[in-house]
Coordinates of C-alpha atoms in Angstrom, one line a residue:
M654 CA -0.3 0.0 0.0
M655 CA 1.1 3.5 -0.8
P656 CA 2.5 5.5 2.3
E657 CA -0.2 8.3 3.3
K658 CA 2.3 11.1 3.0
E659 CA 3.1 10.1 -0.5
Q660 CA -0.5 9.5 -1.7
L661 CA -1.2 12.9 -0.3
G662 CA 1.4 14.4 -2.5
L663 CA 0.0 12.4 -5.4
D664 CA -3.5 13.5 -4.9
S665 CA -2.2 17.2 -4.6
E666 CA 0.0 16.9 -7.7
M667 CA -3.0 15.3 -9.5
K668 CA -5.5 17.9 -8.6
R669 CA -3.2 20.5 -10.2
Y670 CA -3.4 18.7 -13.5
R671 CA -7.2 18.2 -13.3
N672 CA -7.6 21.9 -12.9
G673 CA -4.9 23.0 -15.1
E674 CA -3.9 23.3 -18.6
T675 CA -4.6 19.7 -19.5
W676 CA -8.4 20.6 -19.7
E677 CA -8.2 24.0 -20.8
F678 CA -9.4 23.0 -24.5
E679 CA -12.9 22.6 -22.8
D680 CA -13.4 26.5 -22.2
D681 CA -13.3 26.9 -26.0
I682 CA -15.9 24.2 -26.8
D683 CA -19.6 25.2 -26.8
D684 CA -21.9 22.6 -25.5
T685 CA -24.5 23.5 -28.1
S686 CA -22.0 22.9 -31.0
V687 CA -21.2 19.2 -30.0
S688 CA -22.6 17.0 -32.9
V689 CA -22.5 13.7 -31.0
S690 CA -25.9 14.0 -29.2
D691 CA -25.7 10.4 -27.4
G692 CA -22.3 11.3 -26.1
V693 CA -18.9 9.5 -26.7
L694 CA -17.0 6.4 -25.5
L695 CA -13.2 6.4 -24.4
G696 CA -11.3 3.1 -24.8
L697 CA -7.8 3.3 -23.8
D698 CA -5.0 0.7 -24.2
G699 CA -2.0 1.6 -21.8
G700 CA 1.2 -0.3 -21.9
T701 CA 4.9 -0.1 -21.3
T702 CA 5.9 1.0 -24.9
S703 CA 2.8 3.5 -25.6
T704 CA -0.5 4.5 -24.5
I705 CA -3.5 4.8 -27.2
C706 CA -6.8 6.4 -26.6
I707 CA -9.7 6.0 -29.0
C708 CA -12.9 8.2 -28.8
M709 CA -16.1 6.4 -30.4
Q710 CA -19.6 7.8 -30.7
M711 CA -22.0 6.3 -28.4
V712 CA -24.8 4.4 -30.3
Y713 CA -27.8 2.5 -28.7
F714 CA -28.0 -0.6 -31.0
S715 CA -27.5 -4.4 -30.7
H716 CA -23.9 -6.1 -30.5
S717 CA -23.9 -7.0 -34.0
Q718 CA -23.3 -3.7 -35.2
L719 CA -20.7 -3.0 -32.6
Q720 CA -18.0 -2.8 -35.4
S721 CA -19.9 0.1 -37.2
L722 CA -19.4 2.3 -34.1
P723 CA -17.7 5.3 -35.7
I724 CA -14.2 6.2 -34.4
L725 CA -14.1 10.3 -33.9
S726 CA -10.6 10.5 -32.9
R727 CA -7.1 8.6 -31.8
A728 CA -4.5 10.1 -29.4
V729 CA -1.0 8.6 -28.7
A730 CA 1.4 8.9 -25.6
G731 CA 4.0 7.1 -23.9
C732 CA 4.3 4.3 -21.1
S733 CA 1.5 4.5 -18.4
N734 CA 2.7 1.3 -16.6
H735 CA 3.0 2.8 -13.1
N736 CA 5.6 -0.3 -12.3
S737 CA 7.6 1.2 -15.0
V738 CA 7.5 4.8 -14.7
G739 CA 5.9 5.5 -11.3
E740 CA 2.3 6.4 -10.2
I741 CA 2.4 10.2 -11.1
A742 CA 4.0 9.8 -14.4
A743 CA 1.7 7.0 -15.4
R744 CA -1.5 9.0 -14.4
E745 CA -0.3 12.3 -16.2
T746 CA -0.1 10.1 -19.4
L747 CA -3.4 8.4 -19.1
E748 CA -5.1 12.0 -18.3
Q749 CA -3.3 13.9 -21.1
V750 CA -3.9 11.2 -23.9
M751 CA -7.8 11.1 -22.8
A752 CA -8.0 15.0 -23.0
D753 CA -6.1 14.9 -26.5
A754 CA -8.5 12.3 -27.8
L755 CA -11.5 14.5 -26.7
S756 CA -9.9 17.7 -27.9
K757 CA -9.5 16.0 -31.3
C758 CA -13.0 15.5 -31.7
G759 CA -14.5 18.5 -30.2
S760 CA -15.9 17.0 -27.4
K761 CA -15.9 17.3 -23.5
R762 CA -16.0 15.3 -20.4
S763 CA -19.5 15.9 -19.9
S764 CA -20.1 14.2 -23.0
V765 CA -18.5 11.1 -22.0
R766 CA -20.8 8.2 -21.4
A767 CA -18.4 5.5 -20.6
V768 CA -14.6 5.0 -20.1
C769 CA -12.5 1.7 -20.1
L770 CA -8.9 2.0 -19.3
A771 CA -7.3 -1.1 -20.0
V772 CA -3.6 -0.7 -18.7
S773 CA -0.5 -3.1 -17.9
G774 CA 0.4 -3.2 -14.3
V775 CA -3.1 -3.6 -13.1
N776 CA -2.7 -7.0 -11.7
H777 CA -4.9 -6.8 -8.4
P778 CA -8.4 -5.3 -7.3
T779 CA -6.6 -2.6 -5.2
D780 CA -5.0 -1.5 -8.6
Q781 CA -8.4 -1.3 -10.3
Q782 CA -9.7 0.6 -7.2
R783 CA -6.9 3.0 -7.2
I784 CA -7.3 4.0 -10.8
L785 CA -11.3 4.1 -10.5
S786 CA -11.2 6.7 -7.7
W787 CA -9.1 8.9 -9.5
L788 CA -11.0 8.7 -12.5
R789 CA -14.0 9.7 -10.5
D790 CA -12.5 13.0 -9.8
I791 CA -11.9 13.6 -13.3
F792 CA -15.3 12.5 -15.1
P793 CA -18.9 13.5 -14.2
S794 CA -20.7 11.3 -11.8
N795 CA -23.1 9.9 -14.6
A796 CA -20.1 8.4 -16.6
R797 CA -19.6 4.8 -16.3
L798 CA -15.9 4.0 -15.4
Y799 CA -14.1 0.6 -16.0
V800 CA -10.5 -0.6 -15.3
Q801 CA -8.9 -3.6 -16.5
N802 CA -5.5 -5.2 -17.5
D803 CA -4.5 -4.2 -21.0
A804 CA -4.7 -7.9 -22.0
V805 CA -8.6 -7.8 -21.7
A806 CA -8.6 -5.0 -24.1
A807 CA -6.6 -7.1 -26.5
L808 CA -8.7 -10.1 -26.0
A809 CA -11.9 -7.7 -26.7
S810 CA -10.2 -6.5 -30.0
G811 CA -10.6 -10.1 -31.5
T812 CA -14.0 -11.1 -29.9
M813 CA -15.7 -7.9 -30.7
G814 CA -15.8 -6.8 -26.9
K815 CA -17.1 -10.4 -25.7
L816 CA -14.9 -11.7 -22.8
R817 CA -14.6 -15.6 -23.8
G818 CA -11.4 -17.3 -24.7
C819 CA -7.9 -16.6 -24.3
V820 CA -5.5 -13.7 -25.4
L821 CA -1.7 -14.0 -25.4
I822 CA 0.2 -10.6 -25.6
A823 CA 3.9 -10.6 -26.7
G824 CA 5.3 -7.4 -27.2
T825 CA 7.8 -5.5 -24.8
G826 CA 6.2 -7.5 -21.9
T827 CA 3.9 -10.8 -22.3
I828 CA 0.9 -12.2 -20.5
A829 CA -1.9 -14.7 -21.1
Y830 CA -5.2 -14.1 -19.9
G831 CA -8.5 -15.9 -20.2
F832 CA -12.1 -15.7 -19.4
T833 CA -15.0 -18.2 -19.2
E834 CA -18.7 -17.3 -20.5
D835 CA -19.9 -17.1 -16.7
G836 CA -17.0 -14.9 -15.9
K837 CA -14.2 -16.8 -14.3
E838 CA -11.0 -15.4 -15.3
A839 CA -7.2 -16.3 -15.1
R840 CA -3.8 -15.3 -16.1
A841 CA -0.3 -16.6 -16.5
A842 CA 3.0 -14.7 -16.7
G843 CA 2.8 -10.7 -17.1
A844 CA 5.0 -10.2 -13.7
G845 CA 7.6 -8.3 -15.5
P846 CA 11.0 -8.6 -16.4
V847 CA 12.3 -9.2 -12.9
L848 CA 9.8 -12.1 -12.2
G849 CA 10.6 -13.8 -15.6
D850 CA 8.3 -12.5 -18.5
W851 CA 10.3 -15.1 -21.0
G852 CA 9.0 -15.1 -24.3
S853 CA 8.2 -11.2 -24.2
G854 CA 10.5 -8.6 -26.4
Y855 CA 12.3 -7.6 -23.1
G856 CA 13.2 -11.5 -22.3
I857 CA 14.4 -12.3 -25.9
S858 CA 16.4 -9.2 -26.1
A859 CA 17.7 -9.8 -22.6
Q860 CA 18.7 -13.3 -23.4
A861 CA 20.5 -12.2 -26.6
L862 CA 22.4 -9.6 -24.8
T863 CA 23.4 -12.3 -22.1
A864 CA 25.0 -14.3 -25.0
V865 CA 27.0 -12.0 -26.3
I866 CA 28.4 -11.5 -23.0
R867 CA 28.7 -15.0 -22.4
A868 CA 30.4 -15.4 -25.7
H869 CA 32.7 -12.5 -25.0
D870 CA 33.7 -14.4 -21.8
G871 CA 34.3 -17.8 -23.2
R872 CA 31.4 -19.2 -21.2
G873 CA 29.1 -19.7 -24.1
P874 CA 29.4 -20.4 -27.9
S875 CA 30.3 -17.7 -30.4
T876 CA 27.2 -16.1 -32.0
K877 CA 26.3 -13.8 -35.0
L878 CA 24.5 -11.7 -32.1
T879 CA 27.6 -10.1 -31.2
T880 CA 28.5 -8.3 -34.5
S881 CA 24.7 -7.6 -35.3
I882 CA 23.9 -6.2 -32.0
L883 CA 27.4 -4.1 -31.6
Q884 CA 26.5 -2.8 -35.1
T885 CA 22.9 -1.9 -34.6
L886 CA 23.8 0.1 -31.3
G887 CA 27.1 1.6 -32.8
L888 CA 29.5 0.2 -30.3
S889 CA 32.6 -1.2 -31.0
S890 CA 32.9 -4.1 -28.3
A891 CA 31.2 -6.4 -26.0
E892 CA 32.6 -4.2 -22.9
E893 CA 30.6 -1.1 -24.2
L894 CA 27.3 -3.2 -24.3
I895 CA 27.5 -3.3 -20.4
G896 CA 27.5 0.5 -20.4
W897 CA 24.8 0.7 -22.7
T898 CA 22.5 -1.8 -21.0
Y899 CA 22.6 0.1 -17.6
A900 CA 22.7 3.7 -18.7
D901 CA 19.1 3.3 -19.5
P902 CA 17.9 -0.4 -18.5
S903 CA 14.1 0.7 -19.8
W904 CA 12.1 -2.4 -20.8
A905 CA 11.3 -1.1 -24.1
R906 CA 14.6 0.2 -25.0
I907 CA 15.9 -3.3 -24.4
A908 CA 12.6 -5.0 -26.3
A909 CA 13.7 -3.2 -29.5
L910 CA 16.4 -5.8 -30.2
V911 CA 14.0 -8.3 -31.2
P912 CA 14.4 -7.8 -34.9
V913 CA 18.1 -8.3 -34.5
V914 CA 17.5 -11.7 -33.0
V915 CA 15.1 -12.7 -35.4
S916 CA 17.3 -11.8 -38.2
C917 CA 20.5 -13.7 -36.8
A918 CA 18.0 -16.6 -36.3
E919 CA 17.0 -16.5 -39.9
A920 CA 20.6 -16.3 -40.8
G921 CA 21.3 -19.6 -39.4
D922 CA 22.5 -18.5 -36.0
E923 CA 21.9 -21.4 -33.5
V924 CA 22.2 -19.4 -30.4
A925 CA 19.5 -16.8 -31.6
N926 CA 17.8 -20.0 -33.0
K927 CA 17.5 -21.4 -29.5
I928 CA 16.5 -18.1 -27.8
L929 CA 13.4 -17.8 -30.1
L930 CA 12.3 -21.5 -29.9
E931 CA 12.4 -21.5 -26.0
S932 CA 10.5 -18.2 -26.1
A933 CA 7.9 -19.8 -28.1
Q934 CA 7.7 -22.6 -25.7
E935 CA 7.5 -20.4 -23.0
L936 CA 4.5 -18.4 -24.5
A937 CA 2.7 -21.6 -25.2
S938 CA 3.0 -22.8 -21.8
S939 CA 1.4 -19.5 -20.5
V940 CA -1.5 -20.1 -22.5
K941 CA -1.6 -23.7 -21.6
A942 CA -1.9 -22.8 -18.2
V943 CA -4.8 -20.5 -18.5
V944 CA -6.7 -22.5 -20.8
G945 CA -6.3 -25.7 -18.6
R946 CA -7.3 -23.7 -15.3
L947 CA -10.4 -22.5 -17.0
G948 CA -11.2 -25.7 -18.8
L949 CA -11.7 -23.7 -22.0
C950 CA -10.9 -26.8 -23.9
G951 CA -13.5 -29.1 -22.5
Q952 CA -13.2 -32.2 -20.6
D953 CA -11.5 -34.2 -23.5
G954 CA -9.4 -31.1 -24.3
K955 CA -10.9 -30.9 -28.0
D956 CA -13.5 -27.9 -27.4
V957 CA -13.1 -25.0 -29.7
F958 CA -12.0 -21.6 -28.3
P959 CA -10.6 -18.4 -29.7
L960 CA -7.1 -17.6 -28.9
V961 CA -6.3 -13.8 -29.7
M962 CA -2.6 -13.3 -30.4
V963 CA -1.4 -9.7 -30.1
G964 CA 2.2 -8.0 -29.9
G965 CA 5.1 -7.4 -32.2
V966 CA 6.9 -10.5 -31.2
L967 CA 4.2 -12.8 -32.6
E968 CA 3.9 -10.8 -36.0
A969 CA 5.1 -13.0 -39.0
N970 CA 8.6 -12.6 -40.3
T971 CA 10.0 -13.9 -43.5
R972 CA 11.0 -17.2 -42.3
W973 CA 11.4 -17.4 -38.2
D974 CA 7.6 -16.9 -37.2
V975 CA 7.4 -16.9 -33.4
G976 CA 3.6 -16.8 -33.6
K977 CA 3.6 -19.8 -35.9
E978 CA 5.9 -21.9 -33.8
V979 CA 3.7 -21.0 -30.7
M980 CA 0.7 -22.3 -32.5
K981 CA 2.6 -25.5 -33.3
C982 CA 3.2 -26.1 -29.7
I983 CA -0.3 -25.1 -28.3
S984 CA -2.2 -27.2 -31.1
K985 CA -0.5 -30.3 -29.6
Y986 CA -2.6 -30.0 -26.5
F987 CA -5.4 -28.3 -27.6
P988 CA -6.5 -29.2 -31.4
G989 CA -9.7 -26.9 -31.0
V990 CA -7.7 -23.6 -30.5
L991 CA -8.9 -21.1 -32.9
P992 CA -6.2 -18.4 -33.6
I993 CA -7.3 -14.9 -34.3
R994 CA -5.2 -11.9 -35.5
P995 CA -7.6 -8.8 -34.7
K996 CA -8.0 -6.5 -37.4
V997 CA -8.5 -3.5 -34.9
E998 CA -6.0 -2.4 -32.3
P999 CA -6.5 -3.1 -28.4
A1000 CA -7.7 0.5 -27.9
V1001 CA -10.4 -0.1 -30.0
G1002 CA -11.4 -3.4 -28.1
A1003 CA -11.0 -1.3 -24.7
A1004 CA -13.9 1.1 -26.5
W1005 CA -16.1 -2.1 -27.3
L1006 CA -15.6 -3.2 -23.7
A1007 CA -17.1 0.3 -22.7
W1008 CA -19.9 -0.1 -24.9
N1009 CA -20.6 -3.6 -23.8
F1010 CA -20.2 -2.9 -20.1
F1011 CA -22.4 0.3 -20.5
M1012 CA -25.1 -1.4 -22.4
K1013 CA -25.4 -4.4 -20.1
E1014 CA -26.0 -1.8 -17.2
Y1015 CA -28.2 0.3 -19.2
N1016 CA -30.5 -2.8 -20.3
K1017 CA -30.5 -3.9 -16.9
E1018 CA -31.8 -0.5 -15.5
L1019 CA -34.3 -0.3 -18.1
C1020 CA -35.6 -3.6 -17.4
S1021 CA -35.9 -2.6 -13.8
R1022 CA -37.8 0.6 -14.5
R1023 CA -40.4 -1.1 -16.6
Q1024 CA -40.8 -3.8 -14.1
N1025 CA -41.7 -0.9 -11.4

């Protein structure tokens, strides 16, 4: 739990931003000029590398028409994972990107009907409650507010906002997350690099850097990774790699070396090939753990279930395709797995979640009023 003194300082800092320049654009917007009569939705996908906020028009229709929800604006910002940049910086990023999205489409907070923040680093109900409490100070009381892990938005981007199935994210970090139709959920990995996000971009690159140092020391085999990584970074020796690594050990900076590892593996380097193969097996084991705990595969292990695959590590390469290797591993255990490569980004999935959550509550309240 955050110390009381630090929390007070955080609240004071954020109050300054809520009442300051972040929302000054609203003064120039005339309520009568806002064309979106039914209001808007905000869907936010916040990760270690970037944060994206989508503003969509709120329309009251059936779920089958969800894909036709018009996107009004899109805003991009930096990292919003509080475990990576700290609580204050993460909140500043989240607030600014939401303000930017609203400003771009000429909307104000008073027009927001629902917000879904799907953010990496939300690992416990206390994380959700802390962010929800902060959001309530920003948006009007009639706005519906929802906070999820960013993996949930990624799943929703492949299932049109429905929470059923499993998602595997492998970007800077990695996580597997799943839901059953009755609301049970489970996750695997996603604990950050210190606790072993093997298979992530950071994990792959960190192993490659280690392999270079081991080769230099004579503790490991020689590898094309040495020449390729040093050339990419503009360094002249393996000794310089130590200084480069610790000068700024940010997760995204390290993870950016994944294409170099893939290139070396495609060129036949055994060390790089082993790193990618073991990473694919690690990613598959995360999916296997989630699917098994939730029983998504059925009692005989053959039931069909969706597996949404998201993240730069899983994108197809010319010859060494990590995503394809992951599917090969998973299919051995679950022949009914249905891989889905979303056609929309996770931020859109977050907006679809906001719509689904809102409409579920709205219809429930409507039924209650009719009964009374």
